[in-house]
CSV table of N, CA and C in Angstrom, one decimal:
chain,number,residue,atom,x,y,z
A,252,UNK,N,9.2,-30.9,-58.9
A,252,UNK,CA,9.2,-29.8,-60.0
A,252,UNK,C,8.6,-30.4,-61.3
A,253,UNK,N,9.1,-31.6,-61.5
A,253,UNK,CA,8.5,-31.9,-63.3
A,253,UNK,C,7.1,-31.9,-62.8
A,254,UNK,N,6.0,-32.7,-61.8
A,254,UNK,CA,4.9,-32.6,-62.0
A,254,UNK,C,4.3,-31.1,-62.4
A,255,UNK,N,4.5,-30.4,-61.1
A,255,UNK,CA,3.8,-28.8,-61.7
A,255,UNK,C,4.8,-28.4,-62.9
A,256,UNK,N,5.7,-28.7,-63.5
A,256,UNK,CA,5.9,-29.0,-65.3
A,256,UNK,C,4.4,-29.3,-66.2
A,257,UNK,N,4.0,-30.5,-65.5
A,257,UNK,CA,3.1,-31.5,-66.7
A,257,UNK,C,1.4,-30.7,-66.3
A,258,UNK,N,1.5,-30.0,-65.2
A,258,UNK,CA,0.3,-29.9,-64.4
A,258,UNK,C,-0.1,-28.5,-65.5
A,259,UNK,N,1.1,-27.5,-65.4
A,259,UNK,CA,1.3,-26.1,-66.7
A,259,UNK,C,1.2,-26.6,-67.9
A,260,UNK,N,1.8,-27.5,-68.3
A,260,UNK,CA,1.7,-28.1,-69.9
A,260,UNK,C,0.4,-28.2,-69.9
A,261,UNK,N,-0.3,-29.4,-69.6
A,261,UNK,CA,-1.9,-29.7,-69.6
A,261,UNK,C,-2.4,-28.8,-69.7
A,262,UNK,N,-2.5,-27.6,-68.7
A,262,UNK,CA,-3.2,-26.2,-68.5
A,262,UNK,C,-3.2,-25.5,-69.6
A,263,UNK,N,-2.3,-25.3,-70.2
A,263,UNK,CA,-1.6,-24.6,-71.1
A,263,UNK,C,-2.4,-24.5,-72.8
A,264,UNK,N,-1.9,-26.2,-72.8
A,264,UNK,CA,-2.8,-26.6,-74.3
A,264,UNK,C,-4.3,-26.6,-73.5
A,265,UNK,N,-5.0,-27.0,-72.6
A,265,UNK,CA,-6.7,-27.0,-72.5
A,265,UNK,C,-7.1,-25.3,-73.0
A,266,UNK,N,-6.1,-24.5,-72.0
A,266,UNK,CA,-6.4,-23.4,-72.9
A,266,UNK,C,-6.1,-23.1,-74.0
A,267,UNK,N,-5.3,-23.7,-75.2
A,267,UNK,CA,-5.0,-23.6,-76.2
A,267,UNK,C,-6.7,-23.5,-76.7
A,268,UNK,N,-7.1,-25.3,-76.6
A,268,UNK,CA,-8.0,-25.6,-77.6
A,268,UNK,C,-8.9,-24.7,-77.2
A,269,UNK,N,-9.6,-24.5,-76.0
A,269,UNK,CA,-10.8,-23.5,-75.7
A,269,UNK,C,-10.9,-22.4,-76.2
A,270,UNK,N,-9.6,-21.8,-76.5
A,270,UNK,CA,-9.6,-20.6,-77.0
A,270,UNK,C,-9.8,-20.5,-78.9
A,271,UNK,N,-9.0,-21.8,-79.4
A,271,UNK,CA,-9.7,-22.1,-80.6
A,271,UNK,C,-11.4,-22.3,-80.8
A,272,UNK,N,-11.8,-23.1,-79.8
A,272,UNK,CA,-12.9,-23.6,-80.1
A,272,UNK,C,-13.8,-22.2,-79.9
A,273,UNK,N,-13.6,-21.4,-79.0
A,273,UNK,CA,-14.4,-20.0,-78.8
A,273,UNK,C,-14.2,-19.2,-80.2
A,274,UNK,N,-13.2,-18.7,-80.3
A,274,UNK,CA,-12.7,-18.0,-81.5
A,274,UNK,C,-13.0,-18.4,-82.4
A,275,UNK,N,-13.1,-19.2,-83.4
A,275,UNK,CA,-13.8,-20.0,-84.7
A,275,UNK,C,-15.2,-20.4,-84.2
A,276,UNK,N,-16.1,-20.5,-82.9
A,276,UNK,CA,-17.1,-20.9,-82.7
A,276,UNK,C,-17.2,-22.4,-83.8
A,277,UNK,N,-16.7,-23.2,-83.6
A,277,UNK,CA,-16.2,-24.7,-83.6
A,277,UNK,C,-16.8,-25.2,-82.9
A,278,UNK,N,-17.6,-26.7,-82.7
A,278,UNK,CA,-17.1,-27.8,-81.7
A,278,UNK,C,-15.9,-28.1,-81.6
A,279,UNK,N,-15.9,-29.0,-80.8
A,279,UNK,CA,-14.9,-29.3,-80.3
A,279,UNK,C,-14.5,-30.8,-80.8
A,280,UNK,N,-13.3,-31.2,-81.4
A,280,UNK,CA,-13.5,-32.2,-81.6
A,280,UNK,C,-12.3,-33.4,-81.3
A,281,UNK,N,-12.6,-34.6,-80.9
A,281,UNK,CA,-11.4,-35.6,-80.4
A,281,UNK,C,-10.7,-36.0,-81.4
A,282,UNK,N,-9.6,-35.6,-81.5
A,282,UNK,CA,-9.0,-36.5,-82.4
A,282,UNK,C,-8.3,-38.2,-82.8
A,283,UNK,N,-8.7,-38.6,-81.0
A,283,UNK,CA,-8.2,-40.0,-81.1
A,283,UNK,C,-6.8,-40.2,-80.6
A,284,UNK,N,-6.8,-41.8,-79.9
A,284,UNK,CA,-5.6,-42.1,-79.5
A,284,UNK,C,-4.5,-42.2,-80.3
A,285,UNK,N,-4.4,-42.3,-81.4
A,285,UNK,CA,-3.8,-42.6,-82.4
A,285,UNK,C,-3.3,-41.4,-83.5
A,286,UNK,N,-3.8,-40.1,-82.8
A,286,UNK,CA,-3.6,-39.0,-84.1
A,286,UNK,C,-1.9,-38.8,-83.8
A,287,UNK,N,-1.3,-38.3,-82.9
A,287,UNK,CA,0.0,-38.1,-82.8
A,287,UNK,C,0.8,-39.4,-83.9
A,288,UNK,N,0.5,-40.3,-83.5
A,288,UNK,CA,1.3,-41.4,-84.1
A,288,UNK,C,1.2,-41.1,-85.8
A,289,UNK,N,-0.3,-40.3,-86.2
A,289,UNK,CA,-0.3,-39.9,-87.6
A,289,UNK,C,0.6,-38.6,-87.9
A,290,UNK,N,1.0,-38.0,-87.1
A,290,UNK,CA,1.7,-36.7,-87.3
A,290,UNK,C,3.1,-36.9,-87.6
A,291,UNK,N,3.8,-38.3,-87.6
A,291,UNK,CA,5.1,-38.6,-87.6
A,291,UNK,C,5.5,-37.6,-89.0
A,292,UNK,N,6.7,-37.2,-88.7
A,292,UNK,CA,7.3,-37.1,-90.1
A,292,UNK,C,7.7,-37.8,-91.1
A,293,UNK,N,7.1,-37.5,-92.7
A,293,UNK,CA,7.5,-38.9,-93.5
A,293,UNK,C,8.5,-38.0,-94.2
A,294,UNK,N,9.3,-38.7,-95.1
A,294,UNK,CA,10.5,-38.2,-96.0
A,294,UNK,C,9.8,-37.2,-97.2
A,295,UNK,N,8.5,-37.3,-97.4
A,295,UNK,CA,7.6,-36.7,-98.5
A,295,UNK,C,7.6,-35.3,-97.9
A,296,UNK,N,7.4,-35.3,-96.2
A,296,UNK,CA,7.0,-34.2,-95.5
A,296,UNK,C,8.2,-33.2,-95.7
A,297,UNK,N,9.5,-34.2,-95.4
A,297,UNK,CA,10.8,-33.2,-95.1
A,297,UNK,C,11.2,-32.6,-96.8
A,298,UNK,N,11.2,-33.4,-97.9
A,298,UNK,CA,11.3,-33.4,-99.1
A,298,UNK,C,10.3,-32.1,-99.6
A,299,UNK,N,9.0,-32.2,-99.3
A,299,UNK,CA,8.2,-30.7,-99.7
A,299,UNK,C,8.9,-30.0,-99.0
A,300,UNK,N,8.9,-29.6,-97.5
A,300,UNK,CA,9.6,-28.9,-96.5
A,300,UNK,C,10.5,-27.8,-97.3
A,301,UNK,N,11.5,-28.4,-97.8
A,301,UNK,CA,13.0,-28.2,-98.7
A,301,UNK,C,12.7,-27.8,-99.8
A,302,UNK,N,11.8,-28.1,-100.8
A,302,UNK,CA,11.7,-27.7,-101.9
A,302,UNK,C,10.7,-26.5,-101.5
A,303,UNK,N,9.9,-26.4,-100.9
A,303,UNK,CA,9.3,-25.0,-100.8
A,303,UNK,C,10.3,-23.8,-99.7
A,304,UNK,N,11.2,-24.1,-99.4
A,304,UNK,CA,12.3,-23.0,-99.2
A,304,UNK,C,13.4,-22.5,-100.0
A,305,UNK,N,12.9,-23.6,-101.4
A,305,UNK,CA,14.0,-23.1,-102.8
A,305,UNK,C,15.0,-24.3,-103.0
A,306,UNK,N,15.4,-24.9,-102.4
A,306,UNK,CA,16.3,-26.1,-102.3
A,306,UNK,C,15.5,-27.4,-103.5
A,307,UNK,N,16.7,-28.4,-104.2
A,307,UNK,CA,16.1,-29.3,-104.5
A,307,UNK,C,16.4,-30.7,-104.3
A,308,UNK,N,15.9,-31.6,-103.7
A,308,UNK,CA,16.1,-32.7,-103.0
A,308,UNK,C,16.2,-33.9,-104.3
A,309,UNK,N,17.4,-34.7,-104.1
A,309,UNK,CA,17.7,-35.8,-104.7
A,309,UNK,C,17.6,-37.2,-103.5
A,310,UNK,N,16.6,-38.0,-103.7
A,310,UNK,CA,17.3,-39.1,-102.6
A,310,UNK,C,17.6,-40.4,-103.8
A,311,UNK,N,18.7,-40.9,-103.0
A,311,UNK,CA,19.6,-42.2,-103.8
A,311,UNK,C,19.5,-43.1,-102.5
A,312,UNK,N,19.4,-44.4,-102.8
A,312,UNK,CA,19.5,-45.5,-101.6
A,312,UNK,C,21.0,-46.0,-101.8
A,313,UNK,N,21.1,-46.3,-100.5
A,313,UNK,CA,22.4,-46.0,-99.9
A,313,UNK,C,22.7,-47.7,-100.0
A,314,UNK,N,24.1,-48.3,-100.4
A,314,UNK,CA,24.2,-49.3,-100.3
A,314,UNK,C,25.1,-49.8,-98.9
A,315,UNK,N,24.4,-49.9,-98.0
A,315,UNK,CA,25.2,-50.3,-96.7
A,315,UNK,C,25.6,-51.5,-96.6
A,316,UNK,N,25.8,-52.8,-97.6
A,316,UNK,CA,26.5,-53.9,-97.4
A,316,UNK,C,27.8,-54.2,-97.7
């Protein structure tokens, strides 16, 4: 079962992008082995996140010794 899982996933996003790249008439373009690892979440990310739903974020370092 998980393969025809991964086999749908794959399927799924190739049609994603194709449909982008048709729709915008775009190339198409690689983004690299390395782009996911750029997507991580940084504390800046979660910090805007919060303040643009109204909230206001204080961070203080924590003294764990």
């Amino acid at each position: 079962m998980g393969k025809q899982k991964a086999i749908m996933a794959v399927s799924h996003l190739l049609l994603r992008m194709i449909y982008v790249v048709l729709r915008d008439k775009v190339p198409y373009e690689e983004l690299g082995a390395d782009y996911l690892g750029k997507r991580e979440k940084t504390i800046e990310y979660w910090i805007r996140k919060i303040n643009q739903m109204g909230y206001k974020v204080e961070i203080h370092e924590l003294n764990l010794t």
